[in-house]
GROMACS .gro file of C-alpha atoms in nm:
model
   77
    1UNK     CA    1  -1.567   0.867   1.503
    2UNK     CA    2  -1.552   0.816   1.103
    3UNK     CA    3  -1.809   0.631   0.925
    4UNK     CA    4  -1.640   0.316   0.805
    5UNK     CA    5  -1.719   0.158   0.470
    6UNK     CA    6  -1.777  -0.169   0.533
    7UNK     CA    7  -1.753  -0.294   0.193
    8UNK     CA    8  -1.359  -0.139   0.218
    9UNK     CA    9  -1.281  -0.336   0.531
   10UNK     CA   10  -1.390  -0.661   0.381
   11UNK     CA   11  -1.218  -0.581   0.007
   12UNK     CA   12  -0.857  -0.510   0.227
   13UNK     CA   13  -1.006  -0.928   0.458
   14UNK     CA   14  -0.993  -1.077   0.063
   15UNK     CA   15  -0.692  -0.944  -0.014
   16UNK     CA   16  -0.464  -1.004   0.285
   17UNK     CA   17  -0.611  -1.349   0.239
   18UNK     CA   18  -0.562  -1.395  -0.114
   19UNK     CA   19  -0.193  -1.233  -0.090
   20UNK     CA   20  -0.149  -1.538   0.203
   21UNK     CA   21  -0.294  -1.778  -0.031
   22UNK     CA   22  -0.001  -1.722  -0.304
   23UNK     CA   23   0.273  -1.916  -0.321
   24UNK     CA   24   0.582  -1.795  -0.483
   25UNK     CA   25   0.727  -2.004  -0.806
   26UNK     CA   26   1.104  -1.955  -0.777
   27UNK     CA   27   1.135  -2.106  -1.079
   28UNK     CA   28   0.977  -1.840  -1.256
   29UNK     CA   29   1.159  -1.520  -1.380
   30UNK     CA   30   1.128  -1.160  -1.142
   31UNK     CA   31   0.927  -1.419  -0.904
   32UNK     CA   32   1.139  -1.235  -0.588
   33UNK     CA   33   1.062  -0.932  -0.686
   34UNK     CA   34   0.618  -1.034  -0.728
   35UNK     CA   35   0.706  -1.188  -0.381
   36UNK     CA   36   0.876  -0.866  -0.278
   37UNK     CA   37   0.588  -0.634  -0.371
   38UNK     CA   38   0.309  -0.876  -0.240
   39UNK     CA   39   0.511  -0.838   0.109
   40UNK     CA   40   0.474  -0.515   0.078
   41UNK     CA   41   0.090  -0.477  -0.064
   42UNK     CA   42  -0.038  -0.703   0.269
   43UNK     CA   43   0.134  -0.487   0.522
   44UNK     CA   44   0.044  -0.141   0.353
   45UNK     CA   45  -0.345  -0.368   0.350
   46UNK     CA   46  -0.315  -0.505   0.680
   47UNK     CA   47  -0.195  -0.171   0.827
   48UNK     CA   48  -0.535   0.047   0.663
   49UNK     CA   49  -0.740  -0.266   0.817
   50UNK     CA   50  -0.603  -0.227   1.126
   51UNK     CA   51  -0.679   0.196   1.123
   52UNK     CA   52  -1.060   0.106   1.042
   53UNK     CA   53  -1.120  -0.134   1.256
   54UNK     CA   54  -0.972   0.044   1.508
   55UNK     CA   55  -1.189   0.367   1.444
   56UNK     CA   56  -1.500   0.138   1.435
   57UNK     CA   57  -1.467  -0.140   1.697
   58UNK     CA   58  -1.508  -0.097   2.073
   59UNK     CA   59  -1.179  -0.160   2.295
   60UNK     CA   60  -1.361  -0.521   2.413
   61UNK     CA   61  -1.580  -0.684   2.159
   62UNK     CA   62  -1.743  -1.036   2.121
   63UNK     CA   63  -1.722  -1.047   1.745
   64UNK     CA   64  -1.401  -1.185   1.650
   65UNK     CA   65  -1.086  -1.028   1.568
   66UNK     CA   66  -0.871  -1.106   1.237
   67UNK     CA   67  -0.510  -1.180   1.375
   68UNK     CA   68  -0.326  -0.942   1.134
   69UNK     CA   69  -0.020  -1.096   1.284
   70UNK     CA   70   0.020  -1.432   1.134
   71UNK     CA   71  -0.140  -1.556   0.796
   72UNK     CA   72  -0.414  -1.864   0.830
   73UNK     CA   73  -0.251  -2.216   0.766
   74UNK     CA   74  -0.182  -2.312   0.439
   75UNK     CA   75  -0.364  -2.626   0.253
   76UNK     CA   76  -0.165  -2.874   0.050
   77UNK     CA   77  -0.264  -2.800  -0.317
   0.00000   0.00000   0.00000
């Protein structure tokens, strides 16, 4: 088993949560294409996270797991 950097697993948690936090401004110029490469960004983030914590985390643990699946609700801003 690797030795994971912790400090790298919780860098990739603020970023897949900052990339959910964004919301798109269609009225803004090449705003598809920021939208487009932030797509990309959190699954190339969420898929390293998921490699990590799958080297470093038992099968069955009681801490709990991020779902990489779906992004948190939203908050009205």
């Amino acid at each position: 088993m690797d030795i994971i950097d912790p400090e790298l697993v919780q860098e990739l948690r603020e970023l897949i949560a900052a990339l959910d936090r964004r919301v798109p401004r269609v009225e803004r110029a090449g705003e598809s294409a920021i939208a487009r490469d932030a797509a990309k960004l959190r699954a190339t983030a969420v898929s390293r996270l998921h490699e990590l914590t799958s080297q470093s985390e038992p099968e069955e643990s009681d801490e709990p797991r991020l779902d990489l699946g779906r992004p948190e609700p939203q908050e009205p801003t």
